[in-house]
């Protein structure tokens, strides 16, 4: 499963990097967030299939996009921030990205209490909502300078 995840990561890095260079980081970030919202739903759906264990590698394949999305977030942050403030913006971004990691024990407790399905579905809804919020982001690469 880790081999599948790393293979997708390698391929996705190349493809997504080219798309980001051509059309900007915002659109790629949006697509990756929607893919991220799809992953827990895929896990729930596959778990309900009679032969779902044979297809669970698909979940890991889509998880291969996660490292790519982290790089796209960094690139987008660097595009929207003034150059002299890059260290501060990246520092704040790193701290904020650690918040979900600190909350993971709580999610584990919720999974123990309610099963993984409602927690995964709620997570997917939350990430999907984050994807909708990307429509409010600017694409600085194509915005005319003032």
Tab-separated table of N, CA and C in Angstrom, residues 7-144:
chain	number	residue	atom	x	y	z
A	7	UNK	N	4.145	5.803	-5.414
A	7	UNK	CA	4.117	5.866	-6.875
A	7	UNK	C	3.183	6.976	-7.348
A	8	UNK	N	2.018	7.087	-6.732
A	8	UNK	CA	1.093	8.170	-7.085
A	8	UNK	C	1.703	9.521	-6.730
A	9	UNK	N	2.379	9.593	-5.606
A	9	UNK	CA	3.026	10.842	-5.213
A	9	UNK	C	4.040	11.273	-6.265
A	10	UNK	N	4.850	10.341	-6.744
A	10	UNK	CA	5.856	10.676	-7.752
A	10	UNK	C	5.212	11.151	-9.047
A	11	UNK	N	4.221	10.438	-9.500
A	11	UNK	CA	3.537	10.815	-10.741
A	11	UNK	C	2.772	12.126	-10.555
A	12	UNK	N	2.083	12.256	-9.441
A	12	UNK	CA	1.287	13.463	-9.188
A	12	UNK	C	2.173	14.692	-9.066
A	13	UNK	N	3.349	14.543	-8.474
A	13	UNK	CA	4.256	15.686	-8.344
A	13	UNK	C	4.599	16.255	-9.705
A	14	UNK	N	4.873	15.384	-10.621
A	14	UNK	CA	5.250	15.831	-11.959
A	14	UNK	C	4.063	16.476	-12.684
A	15	UNK	N	2.928	15.805	-12.683
A	15	UNK	CA	1.745	16.303	-13.398
A	15	UNK	C	1.224	17.584	-12.753
A	16	UNK	N	1.060	17.561	-11.435
A	16	UNK	CA	0.483	18.708	-10.741
A	16	UNK	C	1.426	19.903	-10.778
A	17	UNK	N	2.722	19.642	-10.700
A	17	UNK	CA	3.684	20.740	-10.817
A	17	UNK	C	3.569	21.449	-12.157
A	18	UNK	N	3.407	20.689	-13.214
A	18	UNK	CA	3.240	21.293	-14.551
A	18	UNK	C	1.942	22.084	-14.647
A	19	UNK	N	0.877	21.560	-14.077
A	19	UNK	CA	-0.404	22.278	-14.091
A	19	UNK	C	-0.290	23.567	-13.293
A	20	UNK	N	0.347	23.499	-12.128
A	20	UNK	CA	0.510	24.700	-11.296
A	20	UNK	C	1.358	25.750	-12.009
A	21	UNK	N	2.386	25.321	-12.715
A	21	UNK	CA	3.223	26.271	-13.449
A	21	UNK	C	2.442	26.948	-14.567
A	22	UNK	N	1.551	26.226	-15.181
A	22	UNK	CA	0.805	26.772	-16.316
A	22	UNK	C	-0.399	27.602	-15.887
A	23	UNK	N	-1.196	27.084	-14.919
A	23	UNK	CA	-2.461	27.739	-14.574
A	23	UNK	C	-2.512	28.316	-13.162
A	24	UNK	N	-1.457	28.141	-12.402
A	24	UNK	CA	-1.408	28.733	-11.072
A	24	UNK	C	-1.662	27.725	-9.966
A	25	UNK	N	-1.194	28.080	-8.787
A	25	UNK	CA	-1.301	27.191	-7.632
A	25	UNK	C	-2.715	27.112	-7.075
A	26	UNK	N	-3.494	28.174	-7.230
A	26	UNK	CA	-4.827	28.180	-6.637
A	26	UNK	C	-5.712	27.078	-7.195
A	27	UNK	N	-5.739	26.906	-8.484
A	27	UNK	CA	-6.608	25.896	-9.085
A	27	UNK	C	-6.160	24.491	-8.705
A	28	UNK	N	-4.851	24.296	-8.606
A	28	UNK	CA	-4.323	23.000	-8.193
A	28	UNK	C	-4.654	22.745	-6.727
A	29	UNK	N	-4.502	23.778	-5.909
A	29	UNK	CA	-4.841	23.660	-4.493
A	29	UNK	C	-6.309	23.282	-4.324
A	30	UNK	N	-7.151	23.914	-5.084
A	30	UNK	CA	-8.593	23.617	-5.038
A	30	UNK	C	-8.852	22.155	-5.398
A	31	UNK	N	-8.260	21.702	-6.484
A	31	UNK	CA	-8.464	20.317	-6.915
A	31	UNK	C	-7.956	19.331	-5.864
A	32	UNK	N	-6.806	19.624	-5.271
A	32	UNK	CA	-6.247	18.722	-4.265
A	32	UNK	C	-7.096	18.688	-3.001
A	33	UNK	N	-7.699	19.801	-2.646
A	33	UNK	CA	-8.585	19.813	-1.476
A	33	UNK	C	-9.830	18.965	-1.756
A	34	UNK	N	-10.383	19.080	-2.948
A	34	UNK	CA	-11.553	18.254	-3.269
A	34	UNK	C	-11.180	16.766	-3.339
A	35	UNK	N	-9.980	16.455	-3.821
A	35	UNK	CA	-9.517	15.061	-3.786
A	35	UNK	C	-9.405	14.606	-2.336
A	36	UNK	N	-8.873	15.476	-1.478
A	36	UNK	CA	-8.758	15.148	-0.056
A	36	UNK	C	-10.108	14.897	0.593
A	37	UNK	N	-11.131	15.608	0.151
A	37	UNK	CA	-12.481	15.388	0.687
A	37	UNK	C	-13.053	14.060	0.209
A	38	UNK	N	-12.632	13.622	-0.941
A	38	UNK	CA	-13.126	12.377	-1.533
A	38	UNK	C	-12.541	11.136	-0.851
A	39	UNK	N	-11.316	11.239	-0.324
A	39	UNK	CA	-10.612	10.069	0.212
A	39	UNK	C	-11.367	9.389	1.363
A	40	UNK	N	-11.836	10.120	2.387
A	40	UNK	CA	-12.557	9.405	3.447
A	40	UNK	C	-13.860	8.771	2.959
A	41	UNK	N	-14.507	9.408	1.997
A	41	UNK	CA	-15.732	8.820	1.432
A	41	UNK	C	-15.406	7.547	0.663
A	42	UNK	N	-14.282	7.560	-0.051
A	42	UNK	CA	-13.838	6.361	-0.757
A	42	UNK	C	-13.549	5.236	0.235
A	43	UNK	N	-12.899	5.577	1.354
A	43	UNK	CA	-12.593	4.565	2.371
A	43	UNK	C	-13.872	3.951	2.935
A	44	UNK	N	-14.857	4.791	3.213
A	44	UNK	CA	-16.132	4.279	3.733
A	44	UNK	C	-16.817	3.418	2.676
A	45	UNK	N	-16.853	3.900	1.451
A	45	UNK	CA	-17.512	3.142	0.381
A	45	UNK	C	-16.866	1.792	0.135
A	46	UNK	N	-15.546	1.767	0.077
A	46	UNK	CA	-14.846	0.506	-0.161
A	46	UNK	C	-15.040	-0.455	1.009
A	47	UNK	N	-15.088	0.091	2.227
A	47	UNK	CA	-15.258	-0.785	3.393
A	47	UNK	C	-16.613	-1.487	3.390
A	48	UNK	N	-17.565	-0.954	2.679
A	48	UNK	CA	-18.908	-1.556	2.629
A	48	UNK	C	-19.044	-2.595	1.515
A	49	UNK	N	-18.074	-2.669	0.634
A	49	UNK	CA	-18.126	-3.652	-0.447
A	49	UNK	C	-17.774	-5.037	0.069
A	50	UNK	N	-18.408	-6.063	-0.474
A	50	UNK	CA	-18.089	-7.429	-0.031
A	50	UNK	C	-16.614	-7.782	-0.245
A	51	UNK	N	-16.059	-7.354	-1.329
A	51	UNK	CA	-14.649	-7.634	-1.635
A	51	UNK	C	-13.825	-6.357	-1.496
A	52	UNK	N	-14.239	-5.459	-0.612
A	52	UNK	CA	-13.605	-4.159	-0.467
A	52	UNK	C	-12.131	-4.199	-0.137
A	53	UNK	N	-11.690	-5.195	0.597
A	53	UNK	CA	-10.276	-5.290	0.971
A	53	UNK	C	-9.378	-5.363	-0.261
A	54	UNK	N	-9.899	-5.903	-1.345
A	54	UNK	CA	-9.111	-6.010	-2.580
A	54	UNK	C	-8.936	-4.658	-3.273
A	55	UNK	N	-9.764	-3.699	-2.933
A	55	UNK	CA	-9.713	-2.399	-3.591
A	55	UNK	C	-9.226	-1.285	-2.674
A	56	UNK	N	-8.843	-1.629	-1.452
A	56	UNK	CA	-8.466	-0.595	-0.496
A	56	UNK	C	-7.188	0.130	-0.899
A	57	UNK	N	-6.422	-0.439	-1.805
A	57	UNK	CA	-5.229	0.227	-2.299
A	57	UNK	C	-5.578	1.554	-2.969
A	58	UNK	N	-6.818	1.684	-3.465
A	58	UNK	CA	-7.239	2.948	-4.080
A	58	UNK	C	-7.214	4.097	-3.077
A	59	UNK	N	-7.537	3.822	-1.833
A	59	UNK	CA	-7.487	4.853	-0.794
A	59	UNK	C	-6.052	5.348	-0.655
A	60	UNK	N	-5.109	4.419	-0.613
A	60	UNK	CA	-3.707	4.807	-0.488
A	60	UNK	C	-3.210	5.525	-1.739
A	61	UNK	N	-3.735	5.150	-2.888
A	61	UNK	CA	-3.354	5.853	-4.116
A	61	UNK	C	-3.743	7.328	-4.017
A	62	UNK	N	-4.956	7.597	-3.560
A	62	UNK	CA	-5.384	8.992	-3.428
A	62	UNK	C	-4.666	9.706	-2.297
A	63	UNK	N	-4.246	8.971	-1.282
A	63	UNK	CA	-3.446	9.587	-0.220
A	63	UNK	C	-2.080	10.031	-0.738
A	64	UNK	N	-1.670	9.506	-1.873
A	64	UNK	CA	-0.418	9.926	-2.496
A	64	UNK	C	-0.409	11.383	-2.911
A	65	UNK	N	-1.583	11.996	-2.990
A	65	UNK	CA	-1.660	13.417	-3.340
A	65	UNK	C	-1.333	14.331	-2.153
A	66	UNK	N	-1.348	13.800	-0.942
A	66	UNK	CA	-1.168	14.633	0.247
A	66	UNK	C	0.171	15.358	0.281
A	67	UNK	N	1.305	14.684	0.065
A	67	UNK	CA	2.568	15.431	0.084
A	67	UNK	C	2.638	16.512	-0.999
A	68	UNK	N	2.018	16.248	-2.136
A	68	UNK	CA	1.997	17.237	-3.209
A	68	UNK	C	1.199	18.457	-2.768
A	69	UNK	N	0.090	18.221	-2.084
A	69	UNK	CA	-0.736	19.352	-1.639
A	69	UNK	C	0.009	20.215	-0.634
A	70	UNK	N	0.841	19.607	0.209
A	70	UNK	CA	1.627	20.413	1.139
A	70	UNK	C	2.576	21.358	0.402
A	71	UNK	N	3.196	20.881	-0.651
A	71	UNK	CA	4.098	21.737	-1.436
A	71	UNK	C	3.321	22.844	-2.156
A	72	UNK	N	2.127	22.533	-2.634
A	72	UNK	CA	1.319	23.539	-3.318
A	72	UNK	C	0.883	24.616	-2.325
A	73	UNK	N	0.540	24.229	-1.096
A	73	UNK	CA	0.167	25.216	-0.072
A	73	UNK	C	1.345	26.149	0.200
A	74	UNK	N	2.541	25.599	0.297
A	74	UNK	CA	3.733	26.429	0.515
A	74	UNK	C	3.929	27.380	-0.665
A	75	UNK	N	3.821	26.873	-1.876
A	75	UNK	CA	3.999	27.727	-3.055
A	75	UNK	C	2.954	28.838	-3.108
A	76	UNK	N	1.702	28.497	-2.798
A	76	UNK	CA	0.650	29.514	-2.811
A	76	UNK	C	0.906	30.561	-1.728
A	77	UNK	N	1.331	30.114	-0.558
A	77	UNK	CA	1.645	31.047	0.529
A	77	UNK	C	2.745	32.004	0.117
A	78	UNK	N	3.759	31.496	-0.546
A	78	UNK	CA	4.849	32.361	-1.002
A	78	UNK	C	4.381	33.341	-2.078
A	79	UNK	N	3.426	32.935	-2.895
A	79	UNK	CA	2.907	33.831	-3.929
A	79	UNK	C	2.084	34.974	-3.347
A	80	UNK	N	1.328	34.726	-2.285
A	80	UNK	CA	0.432	35.765	-1.773
A	80	UNK	C	1.082	36.651	-0.721
A	81	UNK	N	2.245	36.261	-0.222
A	81	UNK	CA	2.864	37.038	0.854
A	81	UNK	C	3.975	37.929	0.308
A	82	UNK	N	4.170	39.092	0.943
A	82	UNK	CA	5.292	39.942	0.552
A	82	UNK	C	6.613	39.214	0.844
A	83	UNK	N	7.580	39.394	-0.004
A	83	UNK	CA	8.827	38.644	0.111
A	83	UNK	C	9.490	38.808	1.480
A	84	UNK	N	9.456	40.003	2.036
A	84	UNK	CA	10.103	40.234	3.330
A	84	UNK	C	9.374	39.530	4.478
A	85	UNK	N	8.143	39.084	4.240
A	85	UNK	CA	7.364	38.394	5.282
A	85	UNK	C	7.262	36.885	5.053
A	86	UNK	N	7.984	36.341	4.079
A	86	UNK	CA	7.914	34.908	3.800
A	86	UNK	C	8.176	34.050	5.037
A	87	UNK	N	9.219	34.347	5.834
A	87	UNK	CA	9.437	33.485	7.017
A	87	UNK	C	8.252	33.485	7.990
A	88	UNK	N	7.641	34.649	8.212
A	88	UNK	CA	6.504	34.715	9.132
A	88	UNK	C	5.304	33.940	8.577
A	89	UNK	N	5.003	34.128	7.308
A	89	UNK	CA	3.863	33.439	6.703
A	89	UNK	C	4.064	31.928	6.740
A	90	UNK	N	5.275	31.474	6.393
A	90	UNK	CA	5.541	30.039	6.396
A	90	UNK	C	5.522	29.477	7.816
A	91	UNK	N	5.992	30.257	8.774
A	91	UNK	CA	5.952	29.817	10.168
A	91	UNK	C	4.530	29.653	10.668
A	92	UNK	N	3.689	30.641	10.396
A	92	UNK	CA	2.285	30.554	10.814
A	92	UNK	C	1.600	29.386	10.105
A	93	UNK	N	1.886	29.214	8.825
A	93	UNK	CA	1.291	28.111	8.080
A	93	UNK	C	1.702	26.769	8.677
A	94	UNK	N	2.953	26.624	9.054
A	94	UNK	CA	3.423	25.367	9.648
A	94	UNK	C	2.734	25.092	10.979
A	95	UNK	N	2.569	26.131	11.791
A	95	UNK	CA	1.883	25.952	13.076
A	95	UNK	C	0.434	25.539	12.840
A	96	UNK	N	-0.235	26.189	11.891
A	96	UNK	CA	-1.636	25.865	11.624
A	96	UNK	C	-1.802	24.467	11.038
A	97	UNK	N	-0.820	24.010	10.269
A	97	UNK	CA	-0.900	22.655	9.734
A	97	UNK	C	-0.693	21.608	10.827
A	98	UNK	N	-0.078	21.999	11.931
A	98	UNK	CA	0.132	21.062	13.037
A	98	UNK	C	-1.132	20.879	13.881
A	99	UNK	N	-2.062	21.816	13.797
A	99	UNK	CA	-3.281	21.738	14.613
A	99	UNK	C	-4.043	20.433	14.375
A	100	UNK	N	-4.282	20.024	13.123
A	100	UNK	CA	-4.991	18.744	12.936
A	100	UNK	C	-4.217	17.551	13.502
A	101	UNK	N	-2.899	17.604	13.443
A	101	UNK	CA	-2.112	16.501	14.007
A	101	UNK	C	-2.297	16.412	15.519
A	102	UNK	N	-2.386	17.566	16.156
A	102	UNK	CA	-2.614	17.578	17.607
A	102	UNK	C	-4.025	17.115	17.949
A	103	UNK	N	-4.957	17.296	17.030
A	103	UNK	CA	-6.337	16.877	17.267
A	103	UNK	C	-6.609	15.430	16.917
A	104	UNK	N	-5.623	14.738	16.367
A	104	UNK	CA	-5.865	13.359	15.940
A	104	UNK	C	-6.221	12.409	17.089
A	105	UNK	N	-5.687	12.592	18.298
A	105	UNK	CA	-6.176	11.706	19.382
A	105	UNK	C	-7.673	11.869	19.646
A	106	UNK	N	-8.175	13.086	19.510
A	106	UNK	CA	-9.616	13.304	19.678
A	106	UNK	C	-10.401	12.552	18.606
A	107	UNK	N	-9.907	12.583	17.377
A	107	UNK	CA	-10.580	11.832	16.309
A	107	UNK	C	-10.546	10.337	16.600
A	108	UNK	N	-9.439	9.861	17.151
A	108	UNK	CA	-9.360	8.455	17.529
A	108	UNK	C	-10.409	8.096	18.568
A	109	UNK	N	-10.594	8.984	19.544
A	109	UNK	CA	-11.636	8.755	20.547
A	109	UNK	C	-13.025	8.757	19.917
A	110	UNK	N	-13.247	9.682	18.986
A	110	UNK	CA	-14.546	9.730	18.302
A	110	UNK	C	-14.798	8.464	17.495
A	111	UNK	N	-13.746	7.961	16.850
A	111	UNK	CA	-13.889	6.717	16.083
A	111	UNK	C	-14.206	5.558	17.020
A	112	UNK	N	-13.534	5.520	18.167
A	112	UNK	CA	-13.842	4.461	19.141
A	112	UNK	C	-15.269	4.557	19.656
A	113	UNK	N	-15.751	5.770	19.808
A	113	UNK	CA	-17.090	5.983	20.361
A	113	UNK	C	-18.197	5.722	19.332
A	114	UNK	N	-17.990	6.217	18.094
A	114	UNK	CA	-19.075	6.211	17.106
A	114	UNK	C	-18.820	5.352	15.869
A	115	UNK	N	-17.677	4.749	15.728
A	115	UNK	CA	-17.254	4.031	14.531
A	115	UNK	C	-16.572	5.010	13.581
A	116	UNK	N	-15.839	4.473	12.635
A	116	UNK	CA	-15.080	5.348	11.742
A	116	UNK	C	-15.954	6.024	10.693
A	117	UNK	N	-17.070	5.426	10.318
A	117	UNK	CA	-17.869	5.963	9.219
A	117	UNK	C	-18.380	7.380	9.469
A	118	UNK	N	-19.057	7.670	10.582
A	118	UNK	CA	-19.523	9.052	10.763
A	118	UNK	C	-18.374	10.053	10.897
A	119	UNK	N	-17.270	9.631	11.492
A	119	UNK	CA	-16.121	10.532	11.634
A	119	UNK	C	-15.507	10.818	10.269
A	120	UNK	N	-15.363	9.795	9.434
A	120	UNK	CA	-14.826	9.988	8.094
A	120	UNK	C	-15.754	10.863	7.253
A	121	UNK	N	-17.048	10.627	7.352
A	121	UNK	CA	-18.000	11.423	6.580
A	121	UNK	C	-17.987	12.879	7.043
A	122	UNK	N	-17.940	13.106	8.341
A	122	UNK	CA	-17.863	14.474	8.860
A	122	UNK	C	-16.567	15.141	8.412
A	123	UNK	N	-15.483	14.404	8.402
A	123	UNK	CA	-14.203	14.948	7.934
A	123	UNK	C	-14.287	15.331	6.462
A	124	UNK	N	-14.918	14.476	5.672
A	124	UNK	CA	-15.071	14.766	4.242
A	124	UNK	C	-15.890	16.029	4.026
A	125	UNK	N	-16.962	16.190	4.791
A	125	UNK	CA	-17.792	17.393	4.669
A	125	UNK	C	-16.979	18.634	5.026
A	126	UNK	N	-16.194	18.548	6.081
A	126	UNK	CA	-15.373	19.682	6.504
A	126	UNK	C	-14.330	20.048	5.442
A	127	UNK	N	-13.681	19.054	4.883
A	127	UNK	CA	-12.676	19.324	3.848
A	127	UNK	C	-13.346	19.833	2.575
A	128	UNK	N	-14.515	19.299	2.230
A	128	UNK	CA	-15.251	19.798	1.064
A	128	UNK	C	-15.603	21.268	1.248
A	129	UNK	N	-16.017	21.636	2.441
A	129	UNK	CA	-16.325	23.035	2.743
A	129	UNK	C	-15.074	23.896	2.559
A	130	UNK	N	-13.929	23.392	2.995
A	130	UNK	CA	-12.670	24.119	2.787
A	130	UNK	C	-12.402	24.295	1.292
A	131	UNK	N	-12.723	23.274	0.509
A	131	UNK	CA	-12.563	23.397	-0.939
A	131	UNK	C	-13.451	24.479	-1.519
A	132	UNK	N	-14.670	24.585	-1.013
A	132	UNK	CA	-15.559	25.657	-1.485
A	132	UNK	C	-15.002	27.029	-1.139
A	133	UNK	N	-14.336	27.135	-0.005
A	133	UNK	CA	-13.757	28.420	0.390
A	133	UNK	C	-12.619	28.850	-0.532
A	134	UNK	N	-12.022	27.913	-1.264
A	134	UNK	CA	-10.939	28.294	-2.175
A	134	UNK	C	-11.441	29.155	-3.330
A	135	UNK	N	-12.733	29.161	-3.556
A	135	UNK	CA	-13.261	30.016	-4.615
A	135	UNK	C	-13.171	31.488	-4.237
A	136	UNK	N	-12.866	31.768	-2.979
A	136	UNK	CA	-12.691	33.148	-2.521
A	136	UNK	C	-11.231	33.586	-2.585
A	137	UNK	N	-10.314	32.664	-2.890
A	137	UNK	CA	-8.897	32.992	-2.939
A	137	UNK	C	-8.544	33.715	-4.231
A	138	UNK	N	-7.576	34.577	-4.147
A	138	UNK	CA	-7.056	35.252	-5.336
A	138	UNK	C	-6.016	34.378	-6.015
A	139	UNK	N	-5.873	34.562	-7.311
A	139	UNK	CA	-4.774	33.950	-8.039
A	139	UNK	C	-3.808	35.077	-8.369
A	140	UNK	N	-2.802	35.284	-7.529
A	140	UNK	CA	-1.925	36.444	-7.693
A	140	UNK	C	-1.136	36.429	-9.007
A	141	UNK	N	-0.930	35.282	-9.556
A	141	UNK	CA	-0.148	35.189	-10.789
A	141	UNK	C	-0.855	35.876	-11.950
A	142	UNK	N	-2.186	35.877	-11.944
A	142	UNK	CA	-2.938	36.430	-13.066
A	142	UNK	C	-3.667	37.713	-12.710
A	143	UNK	N	-3.414	38.254	-11.511
A	143	UNK	CA	-4.023	39.502	-11.110
A	143	UNK	C	-3.116	40.642	-11.553
A	144	UNK	N	-3.686	41.638	-12.295
A	144	UNK	CA	-2.832	42.742	-12.738
A	144	UNK	C	-2.289	43.518	-11.530
